Short mmCIF file of N, CA and C in Angstrom, two decimals:
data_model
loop_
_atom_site.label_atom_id
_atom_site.label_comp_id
_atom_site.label_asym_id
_atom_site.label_seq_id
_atom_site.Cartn_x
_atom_site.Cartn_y
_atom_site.Cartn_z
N UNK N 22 -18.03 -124.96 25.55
CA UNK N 22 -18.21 -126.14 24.73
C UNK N 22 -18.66 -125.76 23.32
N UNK N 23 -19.53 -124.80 23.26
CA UNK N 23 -20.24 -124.34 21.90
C UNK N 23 -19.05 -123.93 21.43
N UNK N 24 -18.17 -122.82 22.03
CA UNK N 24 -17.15 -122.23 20.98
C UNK N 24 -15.96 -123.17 20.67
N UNK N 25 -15.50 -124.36 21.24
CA UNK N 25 -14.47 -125.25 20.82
C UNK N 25 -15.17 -126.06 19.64
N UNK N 26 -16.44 -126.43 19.58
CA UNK N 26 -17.34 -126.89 18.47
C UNK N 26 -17.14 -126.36 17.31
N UNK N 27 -17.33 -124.94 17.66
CA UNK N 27 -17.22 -124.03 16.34
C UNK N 27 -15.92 -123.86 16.00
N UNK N 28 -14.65 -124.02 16.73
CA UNK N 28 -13.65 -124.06 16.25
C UNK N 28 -12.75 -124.91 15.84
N UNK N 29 -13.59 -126.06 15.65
CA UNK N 29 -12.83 -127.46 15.58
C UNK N 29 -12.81 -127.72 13.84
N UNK N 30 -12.32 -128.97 13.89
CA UNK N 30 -11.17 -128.72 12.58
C UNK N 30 -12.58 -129.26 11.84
N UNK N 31 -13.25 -130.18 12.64
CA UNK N 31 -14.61 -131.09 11.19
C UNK N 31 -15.42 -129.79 11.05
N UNK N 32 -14.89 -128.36 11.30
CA UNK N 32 -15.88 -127.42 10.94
C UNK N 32 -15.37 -126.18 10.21
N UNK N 33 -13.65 -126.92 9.71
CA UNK N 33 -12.86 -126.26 8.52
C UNK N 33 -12.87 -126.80 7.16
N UNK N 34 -12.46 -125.88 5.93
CA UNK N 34 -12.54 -126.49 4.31
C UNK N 34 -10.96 -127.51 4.37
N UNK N 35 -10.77 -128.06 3.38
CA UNK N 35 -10.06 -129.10 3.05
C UNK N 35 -8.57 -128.59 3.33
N UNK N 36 -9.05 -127.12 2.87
CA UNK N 36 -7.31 -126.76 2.80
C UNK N 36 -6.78 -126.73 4.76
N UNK N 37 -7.53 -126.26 5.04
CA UNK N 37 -7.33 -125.70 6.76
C UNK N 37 -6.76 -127.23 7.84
N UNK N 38 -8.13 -128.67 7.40
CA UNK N 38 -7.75 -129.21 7.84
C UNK N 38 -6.14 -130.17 7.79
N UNK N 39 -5.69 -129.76 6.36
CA UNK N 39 -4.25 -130.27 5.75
C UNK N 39 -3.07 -129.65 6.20
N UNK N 40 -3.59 -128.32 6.15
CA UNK N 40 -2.90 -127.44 6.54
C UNK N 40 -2.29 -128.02 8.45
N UNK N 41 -3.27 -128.17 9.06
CA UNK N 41 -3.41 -128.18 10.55
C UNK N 41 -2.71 -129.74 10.95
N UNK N 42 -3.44 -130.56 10.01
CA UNK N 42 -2.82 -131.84 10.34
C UNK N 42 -0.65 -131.54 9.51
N UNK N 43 -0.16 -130.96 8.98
CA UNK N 43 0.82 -130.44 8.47
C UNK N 43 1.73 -130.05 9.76
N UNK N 44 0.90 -129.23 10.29
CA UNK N 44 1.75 -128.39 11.28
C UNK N 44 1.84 -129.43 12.72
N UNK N 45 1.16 -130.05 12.90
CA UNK N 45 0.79 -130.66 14.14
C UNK N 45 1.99 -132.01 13.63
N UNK N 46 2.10 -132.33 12.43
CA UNK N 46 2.72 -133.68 12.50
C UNK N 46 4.33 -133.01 12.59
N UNK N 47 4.37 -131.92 11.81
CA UNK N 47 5.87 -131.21 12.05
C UNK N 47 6.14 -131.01 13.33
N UNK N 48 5.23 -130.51 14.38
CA UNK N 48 5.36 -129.87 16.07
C UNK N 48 6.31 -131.32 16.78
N UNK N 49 5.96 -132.70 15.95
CA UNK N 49 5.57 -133.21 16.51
C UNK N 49 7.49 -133.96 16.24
N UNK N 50 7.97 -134.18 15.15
CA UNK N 50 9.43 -134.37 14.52
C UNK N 50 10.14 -133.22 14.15
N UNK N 51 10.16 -131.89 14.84
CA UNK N 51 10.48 -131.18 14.69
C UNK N 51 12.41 -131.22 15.81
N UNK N 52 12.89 -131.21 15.21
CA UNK N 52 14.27 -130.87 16.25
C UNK N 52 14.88 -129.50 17.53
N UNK N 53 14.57 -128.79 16.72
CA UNK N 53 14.50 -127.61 16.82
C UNK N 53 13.48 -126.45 16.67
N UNK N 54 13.24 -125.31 17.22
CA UNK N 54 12.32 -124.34 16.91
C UNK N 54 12.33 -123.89 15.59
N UNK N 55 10.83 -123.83 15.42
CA UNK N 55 11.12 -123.56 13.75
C UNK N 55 11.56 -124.09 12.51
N UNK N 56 12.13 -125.43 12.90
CA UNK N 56 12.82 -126.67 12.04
C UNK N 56 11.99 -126.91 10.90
N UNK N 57 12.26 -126.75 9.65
CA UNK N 57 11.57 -126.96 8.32
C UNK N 57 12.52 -127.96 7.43
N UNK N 58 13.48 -127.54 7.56
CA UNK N 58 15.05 -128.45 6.74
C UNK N 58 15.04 -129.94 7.20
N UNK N 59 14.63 -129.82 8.18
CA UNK N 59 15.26 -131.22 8.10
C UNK N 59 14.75 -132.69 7.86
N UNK N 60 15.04 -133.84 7.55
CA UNK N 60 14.78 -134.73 6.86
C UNK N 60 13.57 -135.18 7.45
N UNK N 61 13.23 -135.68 8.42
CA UNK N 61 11.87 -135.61 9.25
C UNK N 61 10.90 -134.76 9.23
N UNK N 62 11.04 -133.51 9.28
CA UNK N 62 9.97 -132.78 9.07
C UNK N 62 9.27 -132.53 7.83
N UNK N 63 10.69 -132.93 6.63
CA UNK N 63 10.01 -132.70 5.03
C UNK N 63 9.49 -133.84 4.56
N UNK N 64 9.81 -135.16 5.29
CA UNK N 64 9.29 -136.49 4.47
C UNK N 64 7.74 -136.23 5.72
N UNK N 65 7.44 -135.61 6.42
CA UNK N 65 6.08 -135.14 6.87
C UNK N 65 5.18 -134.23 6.06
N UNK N 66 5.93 -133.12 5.79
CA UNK N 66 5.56 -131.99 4.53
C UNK N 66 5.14 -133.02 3.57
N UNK N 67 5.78 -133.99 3.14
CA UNK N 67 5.58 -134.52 1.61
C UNK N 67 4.05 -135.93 2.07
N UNK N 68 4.18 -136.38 2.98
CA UNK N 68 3.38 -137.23 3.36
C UNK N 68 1.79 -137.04 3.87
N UNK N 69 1.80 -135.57 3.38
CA UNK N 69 0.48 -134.90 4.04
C UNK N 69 0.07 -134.30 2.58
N UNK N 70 1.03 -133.71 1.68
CA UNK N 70 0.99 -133.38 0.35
C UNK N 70 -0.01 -135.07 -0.47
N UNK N 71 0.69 -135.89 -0.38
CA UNK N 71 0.84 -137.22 -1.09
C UNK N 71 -0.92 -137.52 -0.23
N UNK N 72 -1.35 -137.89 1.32
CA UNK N 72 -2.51 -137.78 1.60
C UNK N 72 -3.45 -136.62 0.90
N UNK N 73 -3.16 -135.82 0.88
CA UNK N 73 -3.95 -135.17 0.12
C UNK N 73 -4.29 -135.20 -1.66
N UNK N 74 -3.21 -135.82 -2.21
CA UNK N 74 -3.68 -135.74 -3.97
C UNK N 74 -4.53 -137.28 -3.53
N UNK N 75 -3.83 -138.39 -3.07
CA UNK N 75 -4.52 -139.49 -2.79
C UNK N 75 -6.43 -139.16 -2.47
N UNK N 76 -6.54 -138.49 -1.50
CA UNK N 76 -7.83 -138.10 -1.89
C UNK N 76 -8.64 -137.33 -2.84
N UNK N 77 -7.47 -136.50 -3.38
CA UNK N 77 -8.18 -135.81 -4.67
C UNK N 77 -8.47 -137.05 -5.95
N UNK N 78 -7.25 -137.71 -6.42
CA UNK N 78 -7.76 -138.65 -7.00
C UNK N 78 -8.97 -140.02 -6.82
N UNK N 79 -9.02 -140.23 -5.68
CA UNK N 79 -10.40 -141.27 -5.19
C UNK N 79 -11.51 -140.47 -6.13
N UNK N 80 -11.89 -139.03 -6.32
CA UNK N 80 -12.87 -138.60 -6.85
C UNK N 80 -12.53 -138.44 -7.98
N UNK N 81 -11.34 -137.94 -9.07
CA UNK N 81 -11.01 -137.94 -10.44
C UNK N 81 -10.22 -138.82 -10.77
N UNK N 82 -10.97 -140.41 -11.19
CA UNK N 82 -9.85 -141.54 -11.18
C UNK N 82 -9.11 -140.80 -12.60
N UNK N 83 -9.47 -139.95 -13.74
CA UNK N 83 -8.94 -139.80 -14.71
C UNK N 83 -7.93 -138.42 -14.63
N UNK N 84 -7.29 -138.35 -13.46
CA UNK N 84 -6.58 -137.03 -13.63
C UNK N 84 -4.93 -137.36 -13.98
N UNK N 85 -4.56 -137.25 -15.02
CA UNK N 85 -3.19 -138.24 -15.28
C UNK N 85 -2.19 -137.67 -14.72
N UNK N 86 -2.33 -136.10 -14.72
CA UNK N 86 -1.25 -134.98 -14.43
C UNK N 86 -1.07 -135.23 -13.10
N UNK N 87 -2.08 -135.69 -12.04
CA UNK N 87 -2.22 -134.78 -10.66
C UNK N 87 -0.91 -136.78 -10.53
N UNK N 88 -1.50 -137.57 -10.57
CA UNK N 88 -1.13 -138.93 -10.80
C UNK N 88 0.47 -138.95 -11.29
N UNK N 89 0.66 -138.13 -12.04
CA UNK N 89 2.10 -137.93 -12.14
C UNK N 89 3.02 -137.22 -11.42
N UNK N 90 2.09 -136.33 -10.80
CA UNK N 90 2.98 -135.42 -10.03
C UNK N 90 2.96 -136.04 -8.27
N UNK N 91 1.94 -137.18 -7.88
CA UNK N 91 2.21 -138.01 -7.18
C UNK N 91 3.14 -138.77 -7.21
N UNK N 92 3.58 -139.48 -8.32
CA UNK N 92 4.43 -140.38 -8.13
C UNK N 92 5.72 -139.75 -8.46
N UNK N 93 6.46 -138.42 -8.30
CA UNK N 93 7.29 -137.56 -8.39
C UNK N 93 7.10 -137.43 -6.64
N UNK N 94 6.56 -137.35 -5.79
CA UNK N 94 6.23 -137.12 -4.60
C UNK N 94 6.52 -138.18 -4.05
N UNK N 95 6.62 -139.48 -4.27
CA UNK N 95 6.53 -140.31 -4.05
C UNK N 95 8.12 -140.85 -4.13
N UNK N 96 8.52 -140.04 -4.89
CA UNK N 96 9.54 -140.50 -5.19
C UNK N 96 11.03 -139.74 -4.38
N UNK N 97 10.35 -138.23 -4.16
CA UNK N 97 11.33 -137.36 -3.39
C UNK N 97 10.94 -137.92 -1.67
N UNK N 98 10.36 -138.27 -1.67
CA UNK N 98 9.89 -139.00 -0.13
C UNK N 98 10.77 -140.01 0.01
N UNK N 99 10.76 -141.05 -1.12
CA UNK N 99 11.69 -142.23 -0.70
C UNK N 99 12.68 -141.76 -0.73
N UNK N 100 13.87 -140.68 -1.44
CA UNK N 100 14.98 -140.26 -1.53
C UNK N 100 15.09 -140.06 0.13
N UNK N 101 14.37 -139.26 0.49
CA UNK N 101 14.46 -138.80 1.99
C UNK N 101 14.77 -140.17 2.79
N UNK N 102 13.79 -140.99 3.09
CA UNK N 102 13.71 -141.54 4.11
C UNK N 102 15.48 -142.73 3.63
#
């Protein structure tokens, strides 16, 4: 019990838990082994990207760049779906 504690994700940095929730949502619309290409798995890639600036901005409402390069994300996502 102690060592699944210590290895659990509320006891990783920001990048690890993005990272983890990334891979787990790909495992999850994945087609094939190893599947990265395809349209499901990248509008996942991009939807975990996009959760993540979304929380970076909640703390720098003034970041214009990061804000632009969201709504560029935002935008290759809708192409996808």
């Amino acid at each position: 019990d102690r060592v699944r504690k210590l290895f659990d994700l509320h006891n990783g940095n920001q990048k690890e838990v993005v990272q983890a929730q990334k891979q787990r949502g790909m495992e999850i619309f994945q087609r094939r082994e190893a599947d990265t290409g395809s349209s499901s798995v990248q509008v996942i890639a991009l939807t975990t990207r996009i959760q993540q600036i979304q929380t970076h901005l909640r703390l720098h409402k003034k970041d214009k760049h990061s804000k632009r390069g969201l709504d560029a994300l935002y935008v290759r996502r809708r192409k996808l779906l």
